[in-house]
Structure formats: C-alpha cells, structure tokens
Coordinates of N, CA and C in Angstrom, one line a residue:
N1 N 128.2 89.9 80.4 CA 127.2 88.9 80.1 C 125.8 89.6 79.9
S2 N 125.0 89.0 79.1 CA 123.7 89.6 78.8 C 122.6 88.9 79.6
L3 N 121.7 89.7 80.2 CA 120.6 89.2 80.9 C 119.3 89.5 80.2
P4 N 118.2 88.7 80.4 CA 116.9 89.0 79.7 C 116.5 90.4 80.2
S5 N 115.8 91.1 79.3 CA 115.3 92.4 79.6 C 114.4 92.4 80.8
G6 N 114.6 93.2 81.8 CA 113.8 93.3 83.0 C 114.2 92.4 84.1
M7 N 115.1 91.5 83.9 CA 115.6 90.6 85.0 C 116.5 91.4 86.0
P8 N 116.3 91.4 87.3 CA 117.2 92.0 88.2 C 118.5 91.2 88.2
P9 N 119.6 91.9 88.3 CA 120.9 91.2 88.2 C 121.4 90.7 89.6
V10 N 122.2 89.7 89.6 CA 122.9 89.3 90.8 C 124.4 89.2 90.4
L11 N 125.2 89.8 91.3 CA 126.7 89.9 91.0 C 127.4 88.8 91.8
I12 N 128.2 88.0 91.1 CA 129.0 87.0 91.7 C 130.5 87.5 91.8
V13 N 131.1 87.5 93.0 CA 132.4 88.1 93.2 C 133.3 87.0 93.8
D14 N 134.4 86.7 93.2 CA 135.4 85.8 93.9 C 136.7 86.6 94.0
E15 N 137.8 85.9 94.3 CA 139.1 86.6 94.5 C 139.6 87.3 93.3
K16 N 139.3 86.9 92.1 CA 139.9 87.4 90.9 C 138.8 88.0 89.9
H17 N 137.6 87.7 90.1 CA 136.6 88.1 89.0 C 135.3 88.5 89.7
S18 N 134.5 89.3 88.9 CA 133.1 89.6 89.2 C 132.4 89.5 87.9
Y19 N 131.2 88.9 88.0 CA 130.4 88.6 86.8 C 128.9 88.5 87.1
L20 N 128.1 88.6 86.1 CA 126.7 88.4 86.1 C 126.4 87.0 85.6
P21 N 125.9 86.1 86.4 CA 125.6 84.7 85.9 C 124.4 84.7 84.9
I22 N 124.5 84.0 83.9 CA 123.4 83.8 82.9 C 122.4 82.9 83.5
P23 N 121.2 83.2 83.6 CA 120.2 82.4 84.2 C 119.8 81.2 83.3
P24 N 119.3 80.1 83.9 CA 118.8 79.0 83.0 C 117.6 79.5 82.1
G25 N 117.4 78.9 81.0 CA 116.5 79.4 80.0 C 115.0 79.4 80.5
N26 N 114.7 78.6 81.5 CA 113.3 78.5 82.0 C 113.2 79.4 83.3
A27 N 114.2 80.2 83.7 CA 114.1 81.0 84.9 C 113.1 82.1 84.7
S28 N 112.4 82.5 85.7 CA 111.5 83.7 85.7 C 112.4 84.9 85.5
I29 N 112.0 85.8 84.6 CA 112.8 87.1 84.4 C 112.3 88.1 85.5
L30 N 111.4 87.8 86.3 CA 110.9 88.7 87.3 C 111.8 88.7 88.6
T31 N 112.7 87.8 88.7 CA 113.6 87.7 89.9 C 114.9 87.1 89.4
H32 N 115.8 86.7 90.3 CA 117.1 86.2 90.0 C 117.4 84.9 90.8
S33 N 118.4 84.2 90.3 CA 118.9 83.0 91.0 C 119.8 83.4 92.2
I34 N 119.9 82.5 93.1 CA 121.0 82.6 94.1 C 121.8 81.4 94.1
F35 N 123.0 81.4 94.7 CA 123.9 80.3 94.8 C 124.2 79.9 96.2
L36 N 124.0 78.6 96.6 CA 124.3 78.2 97.9 C 125.8 78.0 98.0
Q37 N 126.3 77.8 99.3 CA 127.7 77.6 99.5 C 128.3 76.4 98.8
N38 N 127.5 75.4 98.5 CA 127.9 74.2 97.9 C 127.9 74.3 96.3
G39 N 127.5 75.5 95.8 CA 127.5 75.7 94.4 C 126.2 75.5 93.8
V40 N 125.2 75.0 94.5 CA 123.9 74.7 93.9 C 123.2 76.1 93.6
E41 N 122.7 76.1 92.4 CA 121.9 77.3 91.9 C 120.4 77.1 92.3
V42 N 119.8 78.1 92.9 CA 118.4 78.0 93.3 C 117.7 79.1 92.5
F43 N 116.6 78.7 91.8 CA 115.9 79.7 91.0 C 114.4 79.3 90.9
I44 N 113.6 80.3 90.5 CA 112.2 80.1 90.3 C 112.0 80.1 88.8
D45 N 111.1 79.2 88.3 CA 110.9 79.1 86.8 C 109.6 79.9 86.5
D46 N 109.2 79.8 85.2 CA 108.1 80.6 84.7 C 106.8 80.1 85.3
D47 N 106.8 78.9 85.8 CA 105.6 78.3 86.5 C 105.6 78.4 88.0
Q48 N 106.5 79.3 88.5 CA 106.7 79.5 89.9 C 107.1 78.3 90.7
Q49 N 107.7 77.3 90.0 CA 108.3 76.2 90.7 C 109.8 76.5 91.1
L50 N 110.2 75.9 92.2 CA 111.5 76.1 92.7 C 112.5 75.0 92.3
H51 N 113.6 75.4 91.7 CA 114.6 74.5 91.2 C 115.9 74.6 92.1
L52 N 116.5 73.5 92.4 CA 117.9 73.4 92.9 C 118.7 72.7 91.9
K53 N 119.6 73.4 91.3 CA 120.4 72.9 90.1 C 121.8 72.8 90.4
S54 N 122.4 71.6 90.3 CA 123.8 71.3 90.3 C 124.1 70.5 89.1
E55 N 124.6 69.3 89.3 CA 124.7 68.4 88.1 C 123.3 68.0 87.6
N56 N 122.4 67.9 88.5 CA 121.0 67.6 88.2 C 120.1 68.8 88.5
D57 N 119.0 68.9 87.8 CA 118.0 70.0 88.1 C 116.9 69.4 88.9
E58 N 116.8 69.7 90.1 CA 115.8 69.1 91.0 C 114.7 70.1 91.2
I59 N 113.4 69.7 91.0 CA 112.3 70.6 91.2 C 111.6 70.1 92.5
L60 N 111.3 71.1 93.3 CA 110.6 70.8 94.6 C 109.1 70.8 94.4
N61 N 108.5 69.6 94.4 CA 107.1 69.5 94.3 C 106.3 70.1 95.5
G62 N 105.2 70.6 95.2 CA 104.4 71.2 96.3 C 104.8 72.5 96.8
V63 N 105.8 73.1 96.1 CA 106.3 74.5 96.5 C 106.0 75.4 95.3
K64 N 105.2 76.5 95.5 CA 104.9 77.4 94.5 C 105.3 78.8 95.0
A65 N 106.3 79.4 94.4 CA 106.9 80.7 94.8 C 106.1 81.8 94.2
L66 N 106.2 83.0 94.9 CA 105.7 84.2 94.3 C 106.5 84.4 93.0
P67 N 105.9 84.9 91.9 CA 106.7 85.0 90.6 C 107.9 85.8 90.7
D68 N 107.8 86.9 91.5 CA 108.9 87.8 91.6 C 109.6 87.8 93.0
A69 N 109.5 86.6 93.7 CA 110.1 86.5 95.0 C 111.6 86.6 94.9
R70 N 112.2 87.2 95.9 CA 113.6 87.2 96.1 C 113.9 86.1 97.1
I71 N 114.7 85.2 96.7 CA 115.1 84.0 97.5 C 116.2 84.5 98.4
L72 N 116.1 84.2 99.7 CA 117.1 84.5 100.7 C 117.8 83.2 101.1
A73 N 119.1 83.2 101.5 CA 119.8 82.1 102.0 C 120.6 82.5 103.3
D74 N 120.7 81.6 104.2 CA 121.5 81.9 105.4 C 122.8 81.1 105.4
E75 N 123.6 81.2 106.4 CA 124.9 80.6 106.5 C 124.9 79.1 106.5
N76 N 123.7 78.5 106.7 CA 123.5 77.1 106.8 C 122.8 76.5 105.5
D77 N 122.8 77.3 104.5 CA 122.2 76.9 103.2 C 120.7 76.6 103.3
R78 N 120.0 77.3 104.3 CA 118.6 77.2 104.3 C 118.1 78.4 103.4
I79 N 117.0 78.2 102.8 CA 116.4 79.2 101.9 C 115.0 79.6 102.3
L80 N 114.7 80.9 102.1 CA 113.5 81.5 102.5 C 112.9 82.3 101.4
F81 N 111.6 82.3 101.2 CA 111.0 83.1 100.1 C 109.5 83.1 100.4
L82 N 108.8 84.1 99.7 CA 107.4 84.2 99.8 C 106.7 83.3 98.7
S83 N 105.6 82.7 99.1 CA 105.1 81.6 98.3 C 103.5 81.6 98.3
D84 N 103.0 80.7 97.5 CA 101.6 80.5 97.3 C 100.8 81.8 96.9
P85 N 101.0 82.2 95.6 CA 100.5 83.5 95.1 C 98.9 83.4 95.1
T86 N 98.4 84.6 95.3 CA 96.9 84.8 95.2 C 96.6 86.2 94.6
E87 N 95.5 86.3 94.1 CA 95.0 87.6 93.6 C 93.8 88.1 94.4
N88 N 93.7 87.6 95.6 CA 92.5 87.9 96.5 C 92.6 89.3 97.1
Y89 N 93.8 89.9 97.0 CA 93.9 91.3 97.6 C 94.5 92.2 96.5
S90 N 93.6 92.9 95.9 CA 94.0 93.6 94.7 C 94.5 95.0 94.9
H91 N 95.5 95.2 95.9 CA 96.1 96.4 96.2 C 97.0 96.9 95.1
A92 N 97.8 95.9 94.6 CA 98.8 96.1 93.5 C 99.8 97.2 93.8
V93 N 100.2 97.2 95.1 CA 101.1 98.2 95.5 C 102.5 98.2 94.8
L94 N 102.9 97.0 94.3 CA 104.1 96.8 93.6 C 103.9 96.6 92.1
G95 N 102.8 97.0 91.6 CA 102.6 96.9 90.2 C 101.8 95.8 89.7
D96 N 101.5 94.8 90.5 CA 100.6 93.7 90.1 C 99.7 93.3 91.3
A97 N 98.7 92.5 91.0 CA 97.7 92.2 92.1 C 98.0 90.8 92.7
I98 N 99.3 90.3 92.5 CA 99.6 89.0 93.0 C 100.4 89.2 94.3
E99 N 99.9 88.6 95.4 CA 100.5 88.6 96.7 C 100.7 87.2 97.2
A100 N 101.5 87.0 98.3 CA 101.8 85.7 98.8 C 100.9 85.4 100.0
T101 N 100.6 84.1 100.1 CA 99.8 83.6 101.2 C 100.6 82.7 102.1
S102 N 101.9 82.6 101.9 CA 102.7 81.8 102.8 C 104.1 82.3 102.7
I103 N 104.9 81.9 103.7 CA 106.4 82.0 103.7 C 106.9 80.6 103.7
T104 N 107.8 80.3 102.8 CA 108.4 78.9 102.8 C 109.9 79.0 103.3
L105 N 110.2 78.1 104.2 CA 111.6 77.9 104.7 C 112.0 76.5 104.4
I106 N 113.2 76.3 103.8 CA 113.6 75.0 103.4 C 115.1 74.8 103.9
D107 N 115.3 73.7 104.6 CA 116.6 73.3 105.0 C 117.2 72.3 103.9
T108 N 118.1 72.8 103.1 CA 118.6 72.0 102.0 C 119.7 71.0 102.4
K109 N 120.1 71.1 103.7 CA 121.2 70.2 104.1 C 120.6 68.8 104.6
N110 N 119.3 68.8 104.8 CA 118.7 67.5 105.2 C 118.2 66.8 103.9
S111 N 118.2 65.4 104.0 CA 117.7 64.6 102.9 C 116.6 63.7 103.5
P112 N 115.4 63.8 103.1 CA 114.8 64.8 102.1 C 114.8 66.2 102.8
Y113 N 114.7 67.2 101.9 CA 114.7 68.5 102.4 C 113.6 68.7 103.4
Q114 N 113.9 69.5 104.5 CA 112.8 69.9 105.4 C 112.2 71.2 105.0
I115 N 110.9 71.1 104.7 CA 110.1 72.3 104.2 C 109.1 72.7 105.3
R116 N 109.1 74.0 105.6 CA 108.2 74.5 106.6 C 107.5 75.7 105.9
K117 N 106.2 75.8 106.1 CA 105.4 76.9 105.6 C 104.8 77.7 106.8
I118 N 104.8 79.0 106.7 CA 104.2 79.9 107.7 C 103.1 80.6 107.0
N119 N 101.9 80.5 107.5 CA 100.7 81.1 106.9 C 100.2 82.2 107.8
P120 N 99.7 83.3 107.2 CA 99.1 84.4 108.0 C 97.7 84.0 108.5
E121 N 97.1 84.9 109.2 CA 95.7 84.8 109.6 C 94.8 84.7 108.4
K122 N 93.7 84.0 108.5 CA 92.8 83.8 107.4 C 92.4 85.1 106.8
G123 N 92.5 85.2 105.4 CA 92.2 86.4 104.7 C 93.3 87.4 104.6
D124 N 94.4 87.2 105.2 CA 95.6 88.1 105.1 C 96.5 87.6 104.0
V125 N 97.3 88.5 103.5 CA 98.4 88.2 102.5 C 99.7 88.9 103.0
F126 N 100.8 88.4 102.4 CA 102.1 89.1 102.6 C 102.3 90.0 101.4
E127 N 102.4 91.3 101.6 CA 102.7 92.2 100.5 C 104.2 92.5 100.5
G128 N 104.8 92.3 99.3 CA 106.2 92.6 99.1 C 106.8 91.4 98.3
I129 N 108.1 91.5 98.1 CA 108.8 90.4 97.3 C 109.8 89.7 98.2
S130 N 110.0 90.2 99.4 CA 111.0 89.5 100.2 C 110.8 89.9 101.7
P131 N 110.9 88.9 102.6 CA 111.0 89.2 104.0 C 112.3 89.8 104.4
I132 N 112.4 90.3 105.6 CA 113.7 90.5 106.2 C 113.9 89.3 107.2
W133 N 115.1 88.7 107.1 CA 115.4 87.5 107.9 C 116.6 87.7 108.7
V134 N 116.4 88.1 110.0 CA 117.4 88.6 110.9 C 117.1 88.2 112.3
D135 N 118.1 88.1 113.1 CA 117.9 87.9 114.6 C 117.6 89.2 115.2
I136 N 116.4 89.6 115.2 CA 116.0 90.9 115.6 C 116.0 91.1 117.2
D137 N 115.8 90.0 117.9 CA 115.8 90.0 119.4 C 117.1 89.5 120.0
L138 N 118.1 89.2 119.1 CA 119.4 88.8 119.5 C 119.4 87.6 120.5
D139 N 118.6 86.6 120.1 CA 118.6 85.4 120.9 C 119.3 84.2 120.3
G140 N 119.9 84.5 119.1 CA 120.7 83.5 118.4 C 119.9 82.8 117.3
T141 N 118.7 83.1 117.1 CA 117.8 82.5 116.1 C 117.2 83.6 115.3
R142 N 117.2 83.5 113.9 CA 116.6 84.5 113.1 C 115.1 84.6 113.2
E143 N 114.6 85.8 113.0 CA 113.2 86.0 112.8 C 112.9 86.4 111.4
I144 N 111.6 86.4 111.1 CA 111.1 86.7 109.7 C 110.2 87.8 109.8
I145 N 110.5 88.9 109.1 CA 109.8 90.2 109.2 C 109.1 90.5 107.9
V146 N 107.8 90.7 107.9 CA 107.0 90.8 106.7 C 106.0 91.9 106.9
T147 N 105.4 92.4 105.7 CA 104.3 93.2 105.7 C 103.1 92.3 105.5
Q148 N 102.1 92.4 106.4 CA 100.9 91.5 106.4 C 99.7 92.4 106.2
S149 N 98.8 92.1 105.3 CA 97.7 93.0 105.0 C 96.4 92.3 104.8
N150 N 95.3 93.1 104.9 CA 94.0 92.6 104.5 C 93.2 93.9 104.2
E151 N 92.0 93.7 103.5 CA 91.2 94.8 103.0 C 90.5 95.5 104.1
V152 N 90.4 95.0 105.3 CA 89.7 95.6 106.4 C 90.6 96.7 107.2
V153 N 91.8 96.2 107.6 CA 92.6 97.1 108.4 C 93.9 97.5 107.7
G154 N 94.1 97.1 106.4 CA 95.3 97.4 105.7 C 96.5 96.6 106.2
A155 N 97.7 97.3 106.2 CA 98.9 96.6 106.4 C 99.4 96.8 107.9
R156 N 100.2 95.8 108.3 CA 100.9 95.9 109.6 C 102.2 95.2 109.4
I157 N 103.2 95.4 110.2 CA 104.4 94.7 110.3 C 104.3 93.6 111.3
V158 N 104.7 92.3 110.8 CA 104.6 91.2 111.7 C 106.0 90.5 111.7
V159 N 106.4 90.2 113.0 CA 107.7 89.4 113.1 C 107.3 88.0 113.6
Y160 N 107.7 87.1 112.7 CA 107.4 85.6 113.0 C 108.7 85.0 113.5
R161 N 108.6 84.1 114.4 CA 109.7 83.1 114.7 C 109.7 82.1 113.6
E162 N 110.8 81.3 113.5 CA 110.9 80.4 112.4 C 109.9 79.2 112.5
D163 N 109.4 79.0 113.8 CA 108.4 78.0 113.9 C 107.0 78.4 113.6
G164 N 106.8 79.7 113.1 CA 105.5 80.2 112.7 C 104.8 81.0 113.7
S165 N 105.2 81.0 114.9 CA 104.6 81.8 116.0 C 104.9 83.2 115.8
V166 N 104.1 84.1 116.3 CA 104.3 85.6 116.2 C 105.1 86.1 117.4
L167 N 106.2 86.7 117.1 CA 107.0 87.4 118.2 C 106.5 88.8 118.5
A168 N 106.1 89.5 117.4 CA 105.7 90.9 117.6 C 105.0 91.4 116.4
E169 N 104.1 92.4 116.5 CA 103.5 93.0 115.4 C 103.2 94.5 115.7
S170 N 103.2 95.3 114.6 CA 102.8 96.7 114.8 C 101.3 96.8 114.8
A171 N 100.8 98.0 115.2 CA 99.4 98.3 115.0 C 99.1 98.4 113.5
P172 N 98.0 97.9 113.0 CA 97.6 98.1 111.6 C 97.4 99.5 111.2
I173 N 97.5 99.8 110.0 CA 97.3 101.1 109.5 C 95.8 101.6 109.6
R174 N 94.9 100.6 109.8 CA 93.5 100.8 110.1 C 92.6 101.2 108.9
K175 N 93.1 100.9 107.7 CA 92.3 101.2 106.5 C 92.8 100.2 105.4
G176 N 91.9 99.6 104.7 CA 92.2 98.7 103.7 C 93.0 99.4 102.6
F177 N 93.8 98.6 101.9 CA 94.6 99.1 100.7 C 95.5 100.3 101.1
R178 N 96.0 100.3 102.3 CA 97.0 101.3 102.8 C 98.2 100.4 103.2
W179 N 99.4 101.0 103.0 CA 100.6 100.2 103.1 C 101.6 100.7 104.1
I180 N 102.2 99.8 104.9 CA 103.4 100.0 105.7 C 104.4 98.9 105.1
H181 N 105.6 99.2 105.1 CA 106.6 98.2 104.6 C 107.9 98.3 105.3
Q182 N 108.4 97.1 105.6 CA 109.7 97.0 106.3 C 110.8 97.3 105.3
I183 N 111.8 98.1 105.8 CA 112.9 98.5 104.9 C 114.3 97.9 105.3
A184 N 114.6 98.0 106.6 CA 115.9 97.5 107.1 C 115.9 97.2 108.6
A185 N 116.7 96.3 109.0 CA 116.9 96.1 110.4 C 118.4 96.3 110.7
A186 N 118.7 97.3 111.6 CA 120.1 97.7 111.8 C 120.2 98.4 113.1
Q187 N 121.5 98.6 113.5 CA 121.8 99.4 114.7 C 122.0 100.8 114.2
F188 N 120.9 101.6 114.3 CA 120.9 102.9 113.7 C 121.7 104.0 114.6
K189 N 121.9 103.7 115.9 CA 122.6 104.5 116.8 C 123.7 103.7 117.4
E190 N 124.9 104.3 117.4 CA 126.1 103.6 118.0 C 125.8 103.2 119.4
G191 N 126.0 101.9 119.7 CA 125.7 101.4 121.0 C 124.2 101.1 121.3
G192 N 123.4 101.4 120.3 CA 121.9 101.3 120.5 C 121.5 99.9 120.2
P193 N 120.2 99.6 120.3 CA 119.6 98.3 120.0 C 119.4 98.1 118.5
L194 N 119.2 96.8 118.1 CA 118.8 96.6 116.7 C 117.4 97.0 116.5
E195 N 117.2 97.9 115.5 CA 115.9 98.5 115.3 C 115.4 98.2 113.9
L196 N 114.1 98.4 113.7 CA 113.5 98.1 112.4 C 113.0 99.4 111.8
A197 N 113.5 99.7 110.6 CA 113.0 100.9 109.8 C 111.9 100.5 108.9
V198 N 110.8 101.3 108.9 CA 109.7 101.0 108.0 C 109.3 102.3 107.3
V199 N 108.5 102.2 106.2 CA 108.0 103.3 105.5 C 106.5 103.2 105.5
R200 N 105.8 104.3 105.7 CA 104.3 104.3 105.9 C 103.7 105.1 104.7
T201 N 102.7 104.5 104.0 CA 102.0 105.1 102.9 C 103.0 105.9 102.0
P202 N 104.0 105.3 101.4 CA 105.0 106.0 100.6 C 104.4 106.6 99.3
H203 N 103.3 106.1 98.8 CA 102.7 106.5 97.6 C 101.9 107.8 97.7
I204 N 101.3 108.0 98.9 CA 100.3 109.1 99.0 C 100.7 110.1 100.1
S205 N 101.6 109.8 101.0 CA 102.0 110.8 102.0 C 103.5 110.6 102.4

C-alpha cells in the first residue's frame, strides 16, 4: 500500500496478513491512525480534530490534538494523546515551535465519551509527540510520563496520575530551552524495579 509522503507508518498484523492501512483522505500526514479493539479507527485530521471512524465518522468537539501527536490506546480502548497546541515556547526541539498545553484521556467505552484533560503549571508546555503510559509504581493503575518545560528552568520529567495529580518529577535542567526527554520504562536489570530511561541535552552534549 502507498502512504502519503512523510506519514509515519503503522503495521496491522493478523493471523494471515500484515499490511499498511491507507489513512482517510483528511488525516494529518504528520502522524498515523490507530485501531481500537472494536475496529474503530482513531485519527487526527488536518485541523487537529480527533475522529473515531467506524460506519460513521464521529468528530469529538472541543478536542484539539497536537498536529503530530501519537495516539496511545490501552487494553480498555481508552485513548491518550497530547493536545491544545501552542507556539508560546519556541524551543523547536523536534523541528517546529508547536508544543502541547494539555494531555487528553478519553474513555471510548462510555456514552457519551468521558474526556479528561490534564494541564501543566501555568506557563509550562509538554515537549514531545507522545507520553509514556505505564504503571510505573506497580499499583495497578497507569501513570502518564511527559517532558514538561518552560523558558525559565527548561525541561523536567513529570509523572502524572490519571486524575491529573503529580506522582513524581525530576529536578529541572535549570536553564530555558534545554531538554530532557523520556525514552522508555522497563525492567533494565533482571529482578530489578521498573525504571525510567531518559536522555539529557541530546543535541548539544
């Protein structure tokens, strides 16, 4: 299958086939669709609106995604993504000056959908295209791990609970327009705890 130039691919694999799904014509080429367990396709359009498409194409009003946000889904068909773009923090660490000012969590199994937004401290943004969504403290509930930044102290790693409260955060890098970023959460040592790997100022040191 052919994808628009520049669009990141997503591979669908079943028992007999693997293929690249062709995105809807109005889908943003800066990111890709995902598919929920019930077959609903979730994608971001050119106007940063979120679509849930099955037999009908449903647009979620009041939700504006980051143009290149990677949409995450869990085992309960909840979806998570960075949202509410701003150009107020012109670090452009990923090639553009557009960052997120919220994290949106949507429970698609409820009708109407339950939508929750998590906002950072005033003046902060979320740098990146995707959080890490994992049960980092092993309490049975996922946490949301992001890079949170401002022009005074730069970036820090923040771990949010799904209710929007802060579970943990790193020390900030202490200089504006400097970057720390989350890479992976994993058990890096056999028998060890779940740990978070990050990269610090990858562009300059």
